[in-house]
PDB file of C-alpha atoms in Angstrom:
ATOM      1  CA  UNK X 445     -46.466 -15.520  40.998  1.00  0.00           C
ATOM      2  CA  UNK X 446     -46.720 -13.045  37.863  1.00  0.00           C
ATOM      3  CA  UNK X 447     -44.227 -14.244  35.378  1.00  0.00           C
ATOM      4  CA  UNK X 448     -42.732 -10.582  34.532  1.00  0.00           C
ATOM      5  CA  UNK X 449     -40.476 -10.184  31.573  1.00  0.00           C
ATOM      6  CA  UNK X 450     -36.479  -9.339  33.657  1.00  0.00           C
ATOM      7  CA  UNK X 451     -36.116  -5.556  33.108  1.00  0.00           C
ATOM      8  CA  UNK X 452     -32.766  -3.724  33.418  1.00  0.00           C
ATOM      9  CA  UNK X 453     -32.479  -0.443  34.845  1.00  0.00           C
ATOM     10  CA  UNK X 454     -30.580   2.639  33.548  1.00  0.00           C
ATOM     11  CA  UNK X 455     -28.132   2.484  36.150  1.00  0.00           C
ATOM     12  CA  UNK X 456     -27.527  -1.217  35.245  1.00  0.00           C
ATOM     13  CA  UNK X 457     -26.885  -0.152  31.713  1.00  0.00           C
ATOM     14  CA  UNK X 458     -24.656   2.664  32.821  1.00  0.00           C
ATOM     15  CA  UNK X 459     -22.466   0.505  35.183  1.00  0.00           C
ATOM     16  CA  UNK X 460     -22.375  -2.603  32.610  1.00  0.00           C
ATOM     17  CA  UNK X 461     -20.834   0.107  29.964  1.00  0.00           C
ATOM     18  CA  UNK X 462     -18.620   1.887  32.379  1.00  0.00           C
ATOM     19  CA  UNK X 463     -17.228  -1.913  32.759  1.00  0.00           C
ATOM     20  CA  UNK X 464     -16.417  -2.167  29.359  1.00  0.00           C
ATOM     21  CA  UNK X 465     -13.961   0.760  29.702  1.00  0.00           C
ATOM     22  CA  UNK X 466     -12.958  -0.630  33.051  1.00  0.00           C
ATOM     23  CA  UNK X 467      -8.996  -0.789  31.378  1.00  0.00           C
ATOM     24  CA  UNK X 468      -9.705   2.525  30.188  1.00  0.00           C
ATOM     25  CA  UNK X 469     -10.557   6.267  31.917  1.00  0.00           C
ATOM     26  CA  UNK X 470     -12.847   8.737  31.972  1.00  0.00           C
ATOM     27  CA  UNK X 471     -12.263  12.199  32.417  1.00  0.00           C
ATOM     28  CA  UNK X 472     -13.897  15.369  32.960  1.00  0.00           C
ATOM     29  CA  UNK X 473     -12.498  18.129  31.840  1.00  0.00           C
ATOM     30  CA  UNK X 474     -13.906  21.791  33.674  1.00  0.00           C
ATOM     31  CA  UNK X 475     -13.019  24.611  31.443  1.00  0.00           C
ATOM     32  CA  UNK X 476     -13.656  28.410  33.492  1.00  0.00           C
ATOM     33  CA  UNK X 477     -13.002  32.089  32.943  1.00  0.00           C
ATOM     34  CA  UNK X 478      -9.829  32.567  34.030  1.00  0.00           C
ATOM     35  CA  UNK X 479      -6.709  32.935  31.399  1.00  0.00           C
ATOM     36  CA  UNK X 480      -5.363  30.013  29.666  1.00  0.00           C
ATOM     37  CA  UNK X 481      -7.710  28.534  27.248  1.00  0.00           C
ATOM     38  CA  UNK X 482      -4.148  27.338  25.142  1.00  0.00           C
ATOM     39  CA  UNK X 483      -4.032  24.842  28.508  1.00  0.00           C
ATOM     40  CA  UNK X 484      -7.772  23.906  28.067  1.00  0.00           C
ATOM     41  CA  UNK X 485      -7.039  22.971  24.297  1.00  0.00           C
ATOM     42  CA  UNK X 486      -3.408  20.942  25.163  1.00  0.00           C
ATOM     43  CA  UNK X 487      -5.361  19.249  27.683  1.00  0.00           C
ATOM     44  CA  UNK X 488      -7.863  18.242  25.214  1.00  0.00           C
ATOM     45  CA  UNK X 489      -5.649  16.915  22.467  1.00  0.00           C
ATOM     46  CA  UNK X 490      -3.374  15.020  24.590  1.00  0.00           C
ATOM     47  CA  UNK X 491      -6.168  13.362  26.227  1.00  0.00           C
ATOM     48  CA  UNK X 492      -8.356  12.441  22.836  1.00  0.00           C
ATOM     49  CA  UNK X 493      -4.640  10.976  21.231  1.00  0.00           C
ATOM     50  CA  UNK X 494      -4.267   9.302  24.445  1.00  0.00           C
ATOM     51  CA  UNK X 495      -5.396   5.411  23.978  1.00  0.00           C
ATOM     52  CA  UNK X 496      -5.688   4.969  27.533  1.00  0.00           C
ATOM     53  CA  UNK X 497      -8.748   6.950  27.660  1.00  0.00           C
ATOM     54  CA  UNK X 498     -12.104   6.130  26.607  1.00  0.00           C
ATOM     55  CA  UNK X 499     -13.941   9.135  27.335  1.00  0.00           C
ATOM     56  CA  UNK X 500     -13.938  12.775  27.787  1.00  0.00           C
ATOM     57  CA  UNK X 501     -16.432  15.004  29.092  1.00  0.00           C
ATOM     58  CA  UNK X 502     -16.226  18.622  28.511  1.00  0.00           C
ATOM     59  CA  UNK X 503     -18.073  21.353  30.930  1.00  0.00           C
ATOM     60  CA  UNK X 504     -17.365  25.051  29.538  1.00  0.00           C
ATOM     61  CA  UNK X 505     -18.974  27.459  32.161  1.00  0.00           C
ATOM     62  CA  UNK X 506     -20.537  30.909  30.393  1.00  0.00           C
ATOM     63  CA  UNK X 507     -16.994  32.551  31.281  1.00  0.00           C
ATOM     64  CA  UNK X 508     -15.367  29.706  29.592  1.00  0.00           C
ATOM     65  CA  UNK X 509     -16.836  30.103  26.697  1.00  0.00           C
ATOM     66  CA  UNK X 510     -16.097  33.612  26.574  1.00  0.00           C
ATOM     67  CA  UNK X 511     -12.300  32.964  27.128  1.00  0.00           C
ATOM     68  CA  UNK X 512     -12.347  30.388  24.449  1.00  0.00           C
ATOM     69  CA  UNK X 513     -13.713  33.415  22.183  1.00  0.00           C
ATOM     70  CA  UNK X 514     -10.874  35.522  23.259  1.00  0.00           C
ATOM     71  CA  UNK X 515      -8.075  33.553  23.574  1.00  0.00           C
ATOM     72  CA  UNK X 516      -8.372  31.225  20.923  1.00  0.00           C
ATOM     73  CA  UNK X 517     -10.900  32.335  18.341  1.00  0.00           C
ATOM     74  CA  UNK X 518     -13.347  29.607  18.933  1.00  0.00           C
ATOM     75  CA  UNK X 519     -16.647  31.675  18.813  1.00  0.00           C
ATOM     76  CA  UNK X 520     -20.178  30.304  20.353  1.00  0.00           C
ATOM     77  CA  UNK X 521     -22.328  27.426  17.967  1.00  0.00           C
ATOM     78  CA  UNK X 522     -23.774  24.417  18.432  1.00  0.00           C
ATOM     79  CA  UNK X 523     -22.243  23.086  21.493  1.00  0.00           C
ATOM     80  CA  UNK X 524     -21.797  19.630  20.140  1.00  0.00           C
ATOM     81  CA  UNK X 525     -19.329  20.971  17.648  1.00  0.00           C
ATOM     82  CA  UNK X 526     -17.027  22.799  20.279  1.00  0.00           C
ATOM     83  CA  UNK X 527     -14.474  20.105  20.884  1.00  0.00           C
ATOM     84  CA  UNK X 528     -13.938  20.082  17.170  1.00  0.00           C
ATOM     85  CA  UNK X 529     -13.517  24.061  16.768  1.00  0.00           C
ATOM     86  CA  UNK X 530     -11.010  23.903  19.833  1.00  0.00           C
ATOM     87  CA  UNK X 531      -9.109  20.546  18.511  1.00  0.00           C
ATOM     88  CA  UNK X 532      -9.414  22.277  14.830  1.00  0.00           C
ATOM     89  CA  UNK X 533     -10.948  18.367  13.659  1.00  0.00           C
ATOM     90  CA  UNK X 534     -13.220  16.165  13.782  1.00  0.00           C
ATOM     91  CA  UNK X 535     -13.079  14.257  17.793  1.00  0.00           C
ATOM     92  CA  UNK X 536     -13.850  10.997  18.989  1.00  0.00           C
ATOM     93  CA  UNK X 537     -13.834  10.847  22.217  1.00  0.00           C
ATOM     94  CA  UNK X 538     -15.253  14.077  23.724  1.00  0.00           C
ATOM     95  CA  UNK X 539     -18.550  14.968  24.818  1.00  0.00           C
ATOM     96  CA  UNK X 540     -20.019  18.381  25.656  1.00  0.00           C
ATOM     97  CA  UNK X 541     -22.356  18.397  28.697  1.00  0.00           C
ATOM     98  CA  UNK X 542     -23.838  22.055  29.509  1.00  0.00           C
ATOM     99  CA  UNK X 543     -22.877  23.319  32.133  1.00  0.00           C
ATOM    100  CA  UNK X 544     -26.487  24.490  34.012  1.00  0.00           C
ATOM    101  CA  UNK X 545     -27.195  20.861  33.960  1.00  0.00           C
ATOM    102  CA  UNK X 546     -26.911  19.708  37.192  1.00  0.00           C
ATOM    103  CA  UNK X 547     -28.582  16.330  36.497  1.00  0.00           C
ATOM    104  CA  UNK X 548     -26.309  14.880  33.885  1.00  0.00           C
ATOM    105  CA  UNK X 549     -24.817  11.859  34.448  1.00  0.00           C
ATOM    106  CA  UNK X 550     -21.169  13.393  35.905  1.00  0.00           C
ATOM    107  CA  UNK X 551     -23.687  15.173  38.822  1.00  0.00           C
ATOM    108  CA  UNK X 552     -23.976  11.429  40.216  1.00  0.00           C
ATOM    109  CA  UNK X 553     -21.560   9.370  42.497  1.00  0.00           C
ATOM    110  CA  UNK X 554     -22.967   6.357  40.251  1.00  0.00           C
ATOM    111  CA  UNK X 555     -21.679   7.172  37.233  1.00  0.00           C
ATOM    112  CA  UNK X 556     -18.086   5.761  36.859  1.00  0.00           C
ATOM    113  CA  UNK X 557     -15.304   9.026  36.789  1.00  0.00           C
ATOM    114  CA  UNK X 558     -11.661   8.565  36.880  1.00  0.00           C
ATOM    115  CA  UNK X 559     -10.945  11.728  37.401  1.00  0.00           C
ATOM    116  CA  UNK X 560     -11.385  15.165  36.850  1.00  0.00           C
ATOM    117  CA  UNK X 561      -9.536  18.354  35.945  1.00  0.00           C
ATOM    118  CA  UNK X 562     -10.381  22.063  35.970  1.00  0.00           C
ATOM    119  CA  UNK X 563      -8.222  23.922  33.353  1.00  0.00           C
ATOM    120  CA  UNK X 564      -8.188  27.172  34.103  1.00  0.00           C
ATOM    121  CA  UNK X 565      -9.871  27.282  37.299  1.00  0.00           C
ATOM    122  CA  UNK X 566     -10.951  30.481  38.285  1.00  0.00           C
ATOM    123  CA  UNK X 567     -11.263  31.852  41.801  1.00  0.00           C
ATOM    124  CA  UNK X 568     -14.513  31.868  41.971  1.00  0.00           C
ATOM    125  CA  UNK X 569     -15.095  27.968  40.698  1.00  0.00           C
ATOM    126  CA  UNK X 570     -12.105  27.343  43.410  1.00  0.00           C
ATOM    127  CA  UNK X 571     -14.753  29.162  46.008  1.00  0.00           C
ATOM    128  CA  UNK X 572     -17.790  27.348  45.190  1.00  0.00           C
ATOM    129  CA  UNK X 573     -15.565  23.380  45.309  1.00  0.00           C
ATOM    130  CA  UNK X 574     -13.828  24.791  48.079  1.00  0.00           C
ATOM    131  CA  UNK X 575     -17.137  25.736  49.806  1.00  0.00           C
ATOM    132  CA  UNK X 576     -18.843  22.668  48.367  1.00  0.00           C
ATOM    133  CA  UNK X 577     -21.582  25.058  46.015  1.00  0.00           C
ATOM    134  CA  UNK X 578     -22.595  22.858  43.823  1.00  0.00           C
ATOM    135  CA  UNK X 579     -25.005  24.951  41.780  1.00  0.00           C
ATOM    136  CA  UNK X 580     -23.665  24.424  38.327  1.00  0.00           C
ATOM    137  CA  UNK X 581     -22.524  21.087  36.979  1.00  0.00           C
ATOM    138  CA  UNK X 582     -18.621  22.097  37.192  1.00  0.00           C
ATOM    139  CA  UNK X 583     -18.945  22.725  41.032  1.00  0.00           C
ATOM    140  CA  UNK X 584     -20.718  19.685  41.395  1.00  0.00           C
ATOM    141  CA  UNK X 585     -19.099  17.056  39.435  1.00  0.00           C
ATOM    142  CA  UNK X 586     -15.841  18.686  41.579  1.00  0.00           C
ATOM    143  CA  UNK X 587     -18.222  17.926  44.726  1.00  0.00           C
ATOM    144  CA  UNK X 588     -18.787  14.414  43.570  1.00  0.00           C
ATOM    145  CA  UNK X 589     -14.819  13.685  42.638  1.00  0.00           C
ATOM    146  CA  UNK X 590     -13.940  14.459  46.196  1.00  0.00           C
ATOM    147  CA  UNK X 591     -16.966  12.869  47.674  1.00  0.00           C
ATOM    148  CA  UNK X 592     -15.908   9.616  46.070  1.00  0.00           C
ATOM    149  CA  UNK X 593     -12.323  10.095  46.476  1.00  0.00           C
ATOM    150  CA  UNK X 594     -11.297  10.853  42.883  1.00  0.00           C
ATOM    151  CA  UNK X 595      -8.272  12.533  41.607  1.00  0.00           C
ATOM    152  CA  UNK X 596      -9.471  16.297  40.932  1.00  0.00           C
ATOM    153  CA  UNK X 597      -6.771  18.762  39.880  1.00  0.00           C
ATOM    154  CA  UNK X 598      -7.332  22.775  40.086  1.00  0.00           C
ATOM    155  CA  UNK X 599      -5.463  24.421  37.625  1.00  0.00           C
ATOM    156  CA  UNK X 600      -5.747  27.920  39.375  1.00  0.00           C
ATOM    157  CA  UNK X 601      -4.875  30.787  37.211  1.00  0.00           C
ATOM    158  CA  UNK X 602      -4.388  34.348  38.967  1.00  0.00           C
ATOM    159  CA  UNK X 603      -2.068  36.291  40.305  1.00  0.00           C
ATOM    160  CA  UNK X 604      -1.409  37.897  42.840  1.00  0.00           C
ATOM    161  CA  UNK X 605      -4.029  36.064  45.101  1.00  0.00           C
ATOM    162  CA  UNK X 606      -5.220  37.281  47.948  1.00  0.00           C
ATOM    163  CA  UNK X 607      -6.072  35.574  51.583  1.00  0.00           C
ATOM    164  CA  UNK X 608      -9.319  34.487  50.480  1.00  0.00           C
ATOM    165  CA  UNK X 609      -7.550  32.646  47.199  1.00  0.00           C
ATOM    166  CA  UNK X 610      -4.810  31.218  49.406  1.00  0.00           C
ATOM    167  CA  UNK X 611      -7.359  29.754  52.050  1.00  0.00           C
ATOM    168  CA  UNK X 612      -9.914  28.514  49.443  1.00  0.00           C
ATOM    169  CA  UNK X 613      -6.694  26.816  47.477  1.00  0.00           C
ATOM    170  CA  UNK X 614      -6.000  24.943  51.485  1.00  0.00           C
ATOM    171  CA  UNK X 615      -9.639  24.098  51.920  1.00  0.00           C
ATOM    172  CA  UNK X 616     -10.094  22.125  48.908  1.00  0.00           C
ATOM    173  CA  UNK X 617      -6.364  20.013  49.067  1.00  0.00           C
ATOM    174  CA  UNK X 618      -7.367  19.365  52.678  1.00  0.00           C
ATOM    175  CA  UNK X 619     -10.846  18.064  50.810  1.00  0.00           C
ATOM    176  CA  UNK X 620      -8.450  15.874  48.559  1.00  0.00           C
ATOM    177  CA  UNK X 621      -8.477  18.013  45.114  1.00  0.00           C
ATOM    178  CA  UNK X 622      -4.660  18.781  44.153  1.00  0.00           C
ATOM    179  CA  UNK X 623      -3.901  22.322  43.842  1.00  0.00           C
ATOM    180  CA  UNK X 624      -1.984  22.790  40.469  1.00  0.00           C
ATOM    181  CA  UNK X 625      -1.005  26.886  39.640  1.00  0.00           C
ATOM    182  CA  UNK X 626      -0.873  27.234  35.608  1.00  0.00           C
ATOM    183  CA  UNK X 627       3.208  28.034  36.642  1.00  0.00           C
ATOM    184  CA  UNK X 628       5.565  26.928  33.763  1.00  0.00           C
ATOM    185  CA  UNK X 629       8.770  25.052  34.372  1.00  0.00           C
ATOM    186  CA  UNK X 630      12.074  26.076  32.317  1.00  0.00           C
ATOM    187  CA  UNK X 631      14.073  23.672  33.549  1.00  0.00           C
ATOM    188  CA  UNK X 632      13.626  21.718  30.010  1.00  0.00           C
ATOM    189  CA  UNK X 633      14.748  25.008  28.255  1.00  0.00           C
ATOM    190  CA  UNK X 634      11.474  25.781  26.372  1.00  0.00           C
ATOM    191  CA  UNK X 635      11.646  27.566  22.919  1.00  0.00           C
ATOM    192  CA  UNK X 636       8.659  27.864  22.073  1.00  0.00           C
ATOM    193  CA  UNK X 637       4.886  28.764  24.193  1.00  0.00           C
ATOM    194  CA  UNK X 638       3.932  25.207  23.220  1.00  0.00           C
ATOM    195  CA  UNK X 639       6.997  24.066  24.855  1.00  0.00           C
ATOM    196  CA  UNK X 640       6.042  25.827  28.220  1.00  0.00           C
ATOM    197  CA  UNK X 641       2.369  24.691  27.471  1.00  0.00           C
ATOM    198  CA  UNK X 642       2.594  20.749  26.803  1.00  0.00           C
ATOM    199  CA  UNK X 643       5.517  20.455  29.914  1.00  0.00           C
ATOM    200  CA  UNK X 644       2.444  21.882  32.570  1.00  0.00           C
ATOM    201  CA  UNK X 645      -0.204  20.058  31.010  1.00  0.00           C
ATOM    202  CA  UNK X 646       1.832  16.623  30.987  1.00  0.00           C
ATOM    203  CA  UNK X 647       2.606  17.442  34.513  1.00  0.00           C
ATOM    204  CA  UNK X 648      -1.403  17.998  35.058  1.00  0.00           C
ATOM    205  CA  UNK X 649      -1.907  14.292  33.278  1.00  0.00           C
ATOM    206  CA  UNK X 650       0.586  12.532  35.370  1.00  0.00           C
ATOM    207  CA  UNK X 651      -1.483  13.410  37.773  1.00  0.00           C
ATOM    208  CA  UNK X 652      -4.641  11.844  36.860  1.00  0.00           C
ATOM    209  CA  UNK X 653      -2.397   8.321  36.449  1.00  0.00           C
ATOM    210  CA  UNK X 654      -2.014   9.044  31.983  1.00  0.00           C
ATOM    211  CA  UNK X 655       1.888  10.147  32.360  1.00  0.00           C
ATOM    212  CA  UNK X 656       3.203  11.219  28.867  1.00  0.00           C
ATOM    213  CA  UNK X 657       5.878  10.086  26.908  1.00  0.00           C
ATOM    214  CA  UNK X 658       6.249  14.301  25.523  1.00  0.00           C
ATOM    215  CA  UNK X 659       6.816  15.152  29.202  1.00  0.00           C
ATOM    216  CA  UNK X 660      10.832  16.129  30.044  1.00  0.00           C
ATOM    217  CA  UNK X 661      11.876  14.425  33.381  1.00  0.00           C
ATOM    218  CA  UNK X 662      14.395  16.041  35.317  1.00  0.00           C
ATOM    219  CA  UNK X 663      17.257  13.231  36.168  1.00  0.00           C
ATOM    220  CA  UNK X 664      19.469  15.802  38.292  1.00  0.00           C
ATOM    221  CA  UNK X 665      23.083  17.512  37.538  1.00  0.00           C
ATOM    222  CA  UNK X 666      25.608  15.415  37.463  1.00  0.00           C
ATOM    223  CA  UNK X 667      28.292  16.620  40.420  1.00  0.00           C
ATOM    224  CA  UNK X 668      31.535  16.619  38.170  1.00  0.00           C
ATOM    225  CA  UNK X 669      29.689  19.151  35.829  1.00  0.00           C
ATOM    226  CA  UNK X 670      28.985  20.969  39.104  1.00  0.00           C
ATOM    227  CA  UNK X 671      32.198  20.715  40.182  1.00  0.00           C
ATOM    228  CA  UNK X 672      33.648  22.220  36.190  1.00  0.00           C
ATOM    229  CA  UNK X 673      31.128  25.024  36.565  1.00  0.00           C
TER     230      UNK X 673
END
């Protein structure tokens, strides 16, 4: 027998450091070109403060990219700086992967995802999970979330929809993703836009499993004031 040195294989090395974060998740976070770019950039702050999470990975589609320009100033660069121009500093924990790369490592079932979230999600990135199109890495990684049977939220953004909207919406939470419109709550009586903003995007993280201590919980009216009213 040939005494051959042990080797280790990539995937190896990928699952023994996905075990490392094992007590920790990983998140992908699908930015399109519908409005709400302010929800992309909550999402993104509350998840690189949060300890519980040991990675993000951040897919901007072309449209993304051009709502990040208009809604919040960020202009194209170097891609690798992009979570720090949206966060405004320097970030740990994010990663940008581009999003015509269909083989990165979020394209595969192999690599270890907690979940995923698409913040805005457009109609037409609904369509192509909905449809299972996976011809950009956003669509796909979606694909492989409900493939595996990972949490994927939608954070659909339009209004009014049409049939097509509504029936692409019940195609993909009958595939498992949660539907989540970018509707604010005012139950908490918001004062400010950041108000409205951080209550929906804590709201998005509970769903994921990363509940947030900044997120108001409704504990019902007590009858007697009911009854004074």
């Amino acid at each position: 027998m040939l005494d051959l040195p042990e080797s280790r294989c990539e995937t190896d090395c990928i699952r023994a450091e996905n075990m490392a974060d094992a007590q920790q998740q990983i998140v992908t976070v699908g930015v399109t070109g519908a409005s709400g770019a302010i929800l992309a950039q909550k999402t993104l702050v509350l998840l690189e403060e949060d300890p519980r999470v040991a990675r993000i990975h951040l897919v901007v589609s072309e449209a993304g990219q051009r709502l990040l320009t208009e809604e919040l100033g960020v202009t194209s660069g170097d891609m690798k700086q992009l979570p720090s121009r949206i966060l405004g500093h320097p970030v740990a924990k994010i990663d940008v992967l581009p999003n015509k790369d269909v083989g990165a490592s979020i394209a595969s079932g192999s690599y270890a995802v907690d979940s995923m979230i698409v913040i805005p999600c457009s109609m037409g990135a609904l369509g192509a999970i909905a449809h299972g199109i996976s011809d950009d890495l956003i669509a796909r990684s979606a694909d492989v979330m409900l493939k595996e049977g990972h949490k994927l939220v939608l954070c659909v953004r339009d209004t009014p929809v049409n049939r097509v909207h509504l029936e692409n919406m019940l195609r993909a939470q009958q595939a498992g993703a949660v539907i989540m419109p970018a509707v604010p709550a005012f139950y908490h009586h918001p004062k400010t836009i950041d108000d409205l903003v951080t209550q929906y995007v804590c709201r998005v993280l509970a769903q994921i499993g990363l509940p947030q201590e900044k997120m108001y919980r409704w504990t019902g009216t007590p009858a007697s004031k009911k009854a004074e009213a």
